[in-house]
Short mmCIF file of C-alpha atoms in Angstrom, two decimals:
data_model
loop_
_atom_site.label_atom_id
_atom_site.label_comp_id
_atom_site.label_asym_id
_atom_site.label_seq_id
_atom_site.Cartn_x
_atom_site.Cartn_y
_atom_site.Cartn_z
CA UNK A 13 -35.95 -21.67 38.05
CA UNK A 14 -39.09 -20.99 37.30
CA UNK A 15 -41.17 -21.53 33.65
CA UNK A 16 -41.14 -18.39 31.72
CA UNK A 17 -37.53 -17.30 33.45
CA UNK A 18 -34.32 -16.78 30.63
CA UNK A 19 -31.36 -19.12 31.85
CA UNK A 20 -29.81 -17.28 29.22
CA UNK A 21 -30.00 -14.87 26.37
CA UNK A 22 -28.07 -14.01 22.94
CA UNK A 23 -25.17 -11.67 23.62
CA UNK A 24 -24.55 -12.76 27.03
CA UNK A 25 -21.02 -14.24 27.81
CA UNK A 26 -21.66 -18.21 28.25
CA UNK A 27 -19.79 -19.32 31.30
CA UNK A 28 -21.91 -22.16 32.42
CA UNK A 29 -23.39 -25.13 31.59
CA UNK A 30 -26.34 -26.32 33.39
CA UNK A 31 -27.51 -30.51 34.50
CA UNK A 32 -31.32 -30.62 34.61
CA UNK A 33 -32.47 -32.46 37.54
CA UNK A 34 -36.33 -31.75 37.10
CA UNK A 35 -38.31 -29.32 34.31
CA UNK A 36 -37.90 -28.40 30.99
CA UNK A 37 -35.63 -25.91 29.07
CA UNK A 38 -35.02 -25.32 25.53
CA UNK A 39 -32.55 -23.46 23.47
CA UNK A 40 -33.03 -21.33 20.64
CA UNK A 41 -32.09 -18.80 18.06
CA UNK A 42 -33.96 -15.83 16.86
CA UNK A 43 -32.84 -14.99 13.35
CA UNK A 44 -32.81 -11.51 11.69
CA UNK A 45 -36.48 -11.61 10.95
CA UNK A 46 -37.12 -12.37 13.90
CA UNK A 47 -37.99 -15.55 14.03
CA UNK A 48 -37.68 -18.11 16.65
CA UNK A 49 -35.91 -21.41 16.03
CA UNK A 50 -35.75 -24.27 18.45
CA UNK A 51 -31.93 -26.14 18.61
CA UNK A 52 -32.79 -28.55 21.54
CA UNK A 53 -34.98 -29.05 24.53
CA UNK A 54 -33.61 -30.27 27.71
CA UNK A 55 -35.51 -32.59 30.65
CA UNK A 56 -34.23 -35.01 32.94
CA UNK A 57 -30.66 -35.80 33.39
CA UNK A 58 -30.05 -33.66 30.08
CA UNK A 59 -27.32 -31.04 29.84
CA UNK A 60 -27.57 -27.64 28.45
CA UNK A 61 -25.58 -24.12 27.24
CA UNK A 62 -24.64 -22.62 24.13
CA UNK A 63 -22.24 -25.20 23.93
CA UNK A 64 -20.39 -23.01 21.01
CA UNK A 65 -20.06 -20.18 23.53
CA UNK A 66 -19.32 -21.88 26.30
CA UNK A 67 -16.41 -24.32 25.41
CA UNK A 68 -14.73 -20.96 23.56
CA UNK A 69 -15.90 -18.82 26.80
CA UNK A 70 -17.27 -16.32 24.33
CA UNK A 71 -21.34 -14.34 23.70
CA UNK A 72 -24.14 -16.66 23.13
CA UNK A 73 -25.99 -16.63 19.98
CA UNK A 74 -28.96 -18.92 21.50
CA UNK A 75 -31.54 -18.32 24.24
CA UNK A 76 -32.64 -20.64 26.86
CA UNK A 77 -35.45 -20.52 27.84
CA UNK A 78 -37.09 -22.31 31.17
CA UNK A 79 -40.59 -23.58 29.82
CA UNK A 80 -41.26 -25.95 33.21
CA UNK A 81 -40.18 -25.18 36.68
CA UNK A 82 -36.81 -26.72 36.84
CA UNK A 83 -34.10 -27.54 39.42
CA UNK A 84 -30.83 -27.06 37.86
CA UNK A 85 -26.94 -27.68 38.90
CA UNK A 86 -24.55 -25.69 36.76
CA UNK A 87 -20.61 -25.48 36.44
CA UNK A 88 -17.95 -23.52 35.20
CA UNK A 89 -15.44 -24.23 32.23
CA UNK A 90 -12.63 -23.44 34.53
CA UNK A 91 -14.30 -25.70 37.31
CA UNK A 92 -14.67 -28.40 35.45
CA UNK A 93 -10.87 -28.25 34.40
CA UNK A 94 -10.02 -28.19 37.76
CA UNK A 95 -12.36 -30.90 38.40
CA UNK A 96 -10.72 -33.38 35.70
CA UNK A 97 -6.82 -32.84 36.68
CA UNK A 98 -8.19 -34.02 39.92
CA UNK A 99 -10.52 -36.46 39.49
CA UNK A 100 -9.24 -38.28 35.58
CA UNK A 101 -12.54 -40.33 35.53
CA UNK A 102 -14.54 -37.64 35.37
CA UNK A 103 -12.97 -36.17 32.26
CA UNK A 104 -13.47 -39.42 30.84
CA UNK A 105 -17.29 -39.47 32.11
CA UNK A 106 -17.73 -36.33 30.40
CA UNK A 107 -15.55 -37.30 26.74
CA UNK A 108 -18.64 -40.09 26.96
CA UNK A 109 -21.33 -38.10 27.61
CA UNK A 110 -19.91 -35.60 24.15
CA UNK A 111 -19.17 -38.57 22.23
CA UNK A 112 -23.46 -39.27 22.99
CA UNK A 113 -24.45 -35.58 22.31
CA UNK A 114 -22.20 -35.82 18.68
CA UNK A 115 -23.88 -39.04 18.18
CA UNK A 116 -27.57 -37.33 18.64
CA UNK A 117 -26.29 -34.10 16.54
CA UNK A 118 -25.75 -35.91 13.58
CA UNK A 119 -28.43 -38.36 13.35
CA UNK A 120 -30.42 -34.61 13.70
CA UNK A 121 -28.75 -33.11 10.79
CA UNK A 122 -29.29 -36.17 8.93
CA UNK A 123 -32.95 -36.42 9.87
CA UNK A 124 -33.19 -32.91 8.46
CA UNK A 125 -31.18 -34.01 4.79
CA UNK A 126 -32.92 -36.98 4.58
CA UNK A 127 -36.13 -37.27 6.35
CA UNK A 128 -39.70 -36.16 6.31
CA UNK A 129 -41.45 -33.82 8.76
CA UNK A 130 -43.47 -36.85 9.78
CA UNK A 131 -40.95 -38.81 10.46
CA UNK A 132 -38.85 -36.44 12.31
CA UNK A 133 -41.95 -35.82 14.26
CA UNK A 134 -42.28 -39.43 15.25
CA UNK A 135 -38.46 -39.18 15.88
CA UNK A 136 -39.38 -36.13 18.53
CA UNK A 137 -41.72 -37.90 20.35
CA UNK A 138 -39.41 -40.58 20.89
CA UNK A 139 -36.67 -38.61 21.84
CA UNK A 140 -38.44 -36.56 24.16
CA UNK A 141 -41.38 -38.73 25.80
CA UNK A 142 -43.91 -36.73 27.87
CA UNK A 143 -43.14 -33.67 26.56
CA UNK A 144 -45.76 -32.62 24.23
CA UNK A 145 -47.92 -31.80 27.35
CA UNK A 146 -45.16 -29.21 28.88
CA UNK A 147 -44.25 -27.10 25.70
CA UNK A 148 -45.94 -25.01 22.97
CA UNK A 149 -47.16 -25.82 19.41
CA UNK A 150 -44.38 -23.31 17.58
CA UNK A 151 -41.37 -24.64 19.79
CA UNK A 152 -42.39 -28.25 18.17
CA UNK A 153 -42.66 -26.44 15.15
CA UNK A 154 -39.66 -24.78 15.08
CA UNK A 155 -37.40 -27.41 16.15
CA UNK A 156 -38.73 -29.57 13.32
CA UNK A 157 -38.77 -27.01 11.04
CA UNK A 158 -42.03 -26.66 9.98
CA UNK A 159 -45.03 -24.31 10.27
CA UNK A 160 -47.57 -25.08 12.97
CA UNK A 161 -50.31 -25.56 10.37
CA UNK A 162 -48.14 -28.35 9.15
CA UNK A 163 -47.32 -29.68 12.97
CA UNK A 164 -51.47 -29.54 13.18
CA UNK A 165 -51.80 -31.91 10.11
CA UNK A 166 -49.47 -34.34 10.74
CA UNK A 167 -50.82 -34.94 14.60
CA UNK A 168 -54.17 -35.49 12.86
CA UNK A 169 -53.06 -37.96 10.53
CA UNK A 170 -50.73 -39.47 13.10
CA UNK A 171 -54.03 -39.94 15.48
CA UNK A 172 -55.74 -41.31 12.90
CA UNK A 173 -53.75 -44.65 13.11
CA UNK B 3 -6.38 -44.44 -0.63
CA UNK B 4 -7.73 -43.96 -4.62
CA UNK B 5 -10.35 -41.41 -5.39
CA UNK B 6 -13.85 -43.03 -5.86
CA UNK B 7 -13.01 -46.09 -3.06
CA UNK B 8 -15.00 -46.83 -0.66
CA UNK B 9 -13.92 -46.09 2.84
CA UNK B 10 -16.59 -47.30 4.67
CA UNK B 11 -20.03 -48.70 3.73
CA UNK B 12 -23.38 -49.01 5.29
CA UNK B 13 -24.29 -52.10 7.54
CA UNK B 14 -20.45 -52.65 8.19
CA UNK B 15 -19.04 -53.02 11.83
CA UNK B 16 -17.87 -49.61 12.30
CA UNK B 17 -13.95 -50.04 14.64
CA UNK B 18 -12.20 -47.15 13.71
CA UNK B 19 -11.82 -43.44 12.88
CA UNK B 20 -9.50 -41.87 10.49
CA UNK B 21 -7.28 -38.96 10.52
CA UNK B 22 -6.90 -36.95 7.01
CA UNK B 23 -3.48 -36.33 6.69
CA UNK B 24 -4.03 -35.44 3.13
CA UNK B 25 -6.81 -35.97 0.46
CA UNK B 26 -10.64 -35.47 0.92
CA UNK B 27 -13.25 -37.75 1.89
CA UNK B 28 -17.23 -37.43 2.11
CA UNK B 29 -19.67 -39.08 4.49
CA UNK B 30 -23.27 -39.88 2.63
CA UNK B 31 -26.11 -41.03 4.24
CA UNK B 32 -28.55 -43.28 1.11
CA UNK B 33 -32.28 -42.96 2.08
CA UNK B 34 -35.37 -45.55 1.19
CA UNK B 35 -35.16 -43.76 -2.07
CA UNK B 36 -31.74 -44.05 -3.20
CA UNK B 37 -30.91 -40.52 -2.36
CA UNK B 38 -27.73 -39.72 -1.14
CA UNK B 39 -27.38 -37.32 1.46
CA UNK B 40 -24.29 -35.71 2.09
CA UNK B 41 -23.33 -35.33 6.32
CA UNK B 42 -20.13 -34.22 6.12
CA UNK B 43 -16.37 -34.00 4.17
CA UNK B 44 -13.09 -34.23 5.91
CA UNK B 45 -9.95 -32.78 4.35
CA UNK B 46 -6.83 -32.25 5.65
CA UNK B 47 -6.28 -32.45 9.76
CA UNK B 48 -9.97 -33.39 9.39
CA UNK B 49 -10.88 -36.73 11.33
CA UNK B 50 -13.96 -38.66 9.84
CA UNK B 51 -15.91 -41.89 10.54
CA UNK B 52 -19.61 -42.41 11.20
CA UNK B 53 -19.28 -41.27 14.83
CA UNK B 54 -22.61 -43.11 16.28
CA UNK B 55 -21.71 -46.33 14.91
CA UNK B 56 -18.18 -45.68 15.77
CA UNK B 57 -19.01 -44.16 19.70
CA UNK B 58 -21.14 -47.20 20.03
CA UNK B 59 -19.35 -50.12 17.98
CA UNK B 60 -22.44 -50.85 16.39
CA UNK B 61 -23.17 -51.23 12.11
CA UNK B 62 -22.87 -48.08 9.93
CA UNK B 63 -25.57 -46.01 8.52
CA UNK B 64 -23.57 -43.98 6.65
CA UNK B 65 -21.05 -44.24 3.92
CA UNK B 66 -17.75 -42.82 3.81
CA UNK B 67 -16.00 -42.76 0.02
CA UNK B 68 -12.75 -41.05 -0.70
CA UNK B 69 -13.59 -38.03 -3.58
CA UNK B 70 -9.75 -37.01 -3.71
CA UNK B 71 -6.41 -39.21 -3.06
CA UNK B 72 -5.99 -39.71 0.41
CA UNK B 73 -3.34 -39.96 2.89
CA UNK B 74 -5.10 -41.58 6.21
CA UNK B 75 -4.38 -42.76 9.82
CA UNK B 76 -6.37 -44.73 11.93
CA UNK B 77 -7.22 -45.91 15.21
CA UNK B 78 -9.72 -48.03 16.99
CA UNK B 79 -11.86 -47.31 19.99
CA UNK B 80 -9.80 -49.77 22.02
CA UNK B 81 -6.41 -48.41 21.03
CA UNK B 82 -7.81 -44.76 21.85
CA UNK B 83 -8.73 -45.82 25.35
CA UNK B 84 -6.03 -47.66 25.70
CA UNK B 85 -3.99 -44.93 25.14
CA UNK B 86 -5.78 -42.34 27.20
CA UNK B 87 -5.05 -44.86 30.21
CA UNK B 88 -1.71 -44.40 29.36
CA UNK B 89 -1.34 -40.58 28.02
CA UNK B 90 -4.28 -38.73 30.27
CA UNK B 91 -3.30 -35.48 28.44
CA UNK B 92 -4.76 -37.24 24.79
CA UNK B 93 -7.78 -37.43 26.71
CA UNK B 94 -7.80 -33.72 27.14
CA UNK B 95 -6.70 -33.32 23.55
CA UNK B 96 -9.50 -35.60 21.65
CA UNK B 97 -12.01 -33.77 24.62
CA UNK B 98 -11.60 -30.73 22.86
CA UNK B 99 -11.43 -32.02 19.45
CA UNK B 100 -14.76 -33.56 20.01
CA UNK B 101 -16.48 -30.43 21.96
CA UNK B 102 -15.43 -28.31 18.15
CA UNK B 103 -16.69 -30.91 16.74
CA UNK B 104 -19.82 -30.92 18.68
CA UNK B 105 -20.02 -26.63 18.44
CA UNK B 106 -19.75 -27.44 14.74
CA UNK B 107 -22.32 -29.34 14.14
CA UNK B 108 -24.89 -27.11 16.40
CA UNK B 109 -24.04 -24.26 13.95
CA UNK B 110 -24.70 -26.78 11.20
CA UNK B 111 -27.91 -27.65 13.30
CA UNK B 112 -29.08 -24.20 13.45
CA UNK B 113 -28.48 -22.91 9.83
CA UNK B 114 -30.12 -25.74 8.47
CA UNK B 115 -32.95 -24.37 10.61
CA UNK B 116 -32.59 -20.32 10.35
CA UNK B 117 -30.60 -19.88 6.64
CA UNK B 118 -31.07 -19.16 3.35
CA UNK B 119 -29.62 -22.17 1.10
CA UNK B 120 -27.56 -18.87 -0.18
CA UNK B 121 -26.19 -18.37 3.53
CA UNK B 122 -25.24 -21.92 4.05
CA UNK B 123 -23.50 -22.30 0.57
CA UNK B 124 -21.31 -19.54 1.36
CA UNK B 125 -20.92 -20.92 4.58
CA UNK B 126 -19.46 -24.26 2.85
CA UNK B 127 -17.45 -22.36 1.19
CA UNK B 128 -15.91 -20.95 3.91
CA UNK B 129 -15.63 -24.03 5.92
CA UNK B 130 -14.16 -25.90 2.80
CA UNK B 131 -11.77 -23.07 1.07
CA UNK B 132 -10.35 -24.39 -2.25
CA UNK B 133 -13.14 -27.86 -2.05
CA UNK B 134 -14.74 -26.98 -5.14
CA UNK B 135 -12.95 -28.53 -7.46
CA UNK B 136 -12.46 -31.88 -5.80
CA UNK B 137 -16.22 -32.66 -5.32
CA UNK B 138 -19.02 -32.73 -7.78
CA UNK B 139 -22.22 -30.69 -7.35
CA UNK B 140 -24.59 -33.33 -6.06
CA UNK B 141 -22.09 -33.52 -3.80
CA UNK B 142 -22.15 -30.20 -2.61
CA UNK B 143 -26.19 -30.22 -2.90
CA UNK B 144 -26.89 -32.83 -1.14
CA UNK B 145 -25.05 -31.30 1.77
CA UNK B 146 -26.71 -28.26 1.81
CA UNK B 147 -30.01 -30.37 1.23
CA UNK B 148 -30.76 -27.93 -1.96
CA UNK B 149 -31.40 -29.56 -6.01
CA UNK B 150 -28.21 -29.09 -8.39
CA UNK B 151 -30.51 -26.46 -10.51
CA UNK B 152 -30.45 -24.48 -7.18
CA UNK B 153 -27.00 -24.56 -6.38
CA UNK B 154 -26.14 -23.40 -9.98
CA UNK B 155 -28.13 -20.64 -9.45
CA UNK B 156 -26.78 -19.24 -6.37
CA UNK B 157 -23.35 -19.37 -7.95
CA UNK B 158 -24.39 -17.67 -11.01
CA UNK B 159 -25.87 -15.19 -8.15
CA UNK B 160 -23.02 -15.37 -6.44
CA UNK B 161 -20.60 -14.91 -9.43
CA UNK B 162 -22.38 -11.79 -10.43
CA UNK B 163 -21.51 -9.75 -7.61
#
């Protein structure tokens, strides 16, 4: 897929999810104002969908969005069913790998009660190493929740050190 | 369990999760500041714990404190695999559980992100019908990461109508 290309877009029914094996993606929601707001990014050996959508096989409310050439694997709901009555393991490879994405999910929301923008900045950079490079000023912005101007300030001060 | 005991607390070894047969529970979060930051309740046919420490067997972050009589079960990470080893199709079932779970937390991802502290309030009250009147508003503002002056005035707002 190539950077600038939809994987998906809102309205659409969700019948896949996708493994990243190279590039970048990112998912994200345009509200009524139309306004864009960034839920997650995706690189290496990430997973990504409208994971609402797809485990109730109904229409996406999220976009994604390819924002580096990527090579990407994807799979059914109904294949990987099939897959886990045949292979058990792989249903329990998978329960893990939720279990993770929960884990990251609410140390997110939490970040967002109970931390600064700074902080959940420094927090994005961790998570997401390398990345600064491949993807815009407003999708940082957006997935922190924060104006640009604000994104612009706090790399200053954070450069400063 | 009695109302206003302590479930779980920060820095503890975190070995089980609980079912909520009956009663309500609330999972805080207490920042450098002494603010408490409300993640998440759990009332009945909810299950709660703090799922990173929990997933990973590692010391709490959160808090867990039980806001109405509660009626609980529990199990441990051992006895959960131990039984999917034995019953594959609890696998499947706590697979699912988890990927609502996970769906609901995205949607709690993304309003924090896109909605109006008015939105999301009425969205708590739609997710917890008839909570009101167990929990106490800093309870309810801290979740929605909003001051107790605000959430009085969306439900005079609200009231109005």
């Amino acid at each position: 897929m190539k950077k600038g290309e939809n994987l998906l877009e809102a309205n659409e029914t969700v019948l896949y999810q996708y493994y990243v094996s190279k590039g970048c993606l990112r998912t994200y929601f345009i509200d009524q104002a139309g306004k864009e707001h960034t839920l997650q990014f995706a690189i290496n050996d990430w997973w990504i969908s409208d994971y609402t959508a797809f485990f109730s096989s109904t229409q996406a409310i999220m976009n994604i969005e390819c924002i580096q050439d990527a090579i990407l694997y994807k799979i059914s709901k109904k294949g990987m069913e099939d897959l886990f009555l045949k292979i058990p393991q792989l249903e329990t490879f998978f329960r893990r790998k939720m279990e993770g994405a929960f884990a990251s999910f609410q140390k997110r929301i939490l970040a967002s009660l109970a931390q600064s923008a700074k902080k959940r900045y420094l927090a994005f950079i961790t998570t997401y190493p390398n990345i600064e490079q491949s993807v815009k000023n407003y999708h940082i912005a957006s997935y922190l929740g924060i104006t640009t101007e604000s994104l612009s300030r706090i790399r200053r001060e954070n450069a400063k050190k």
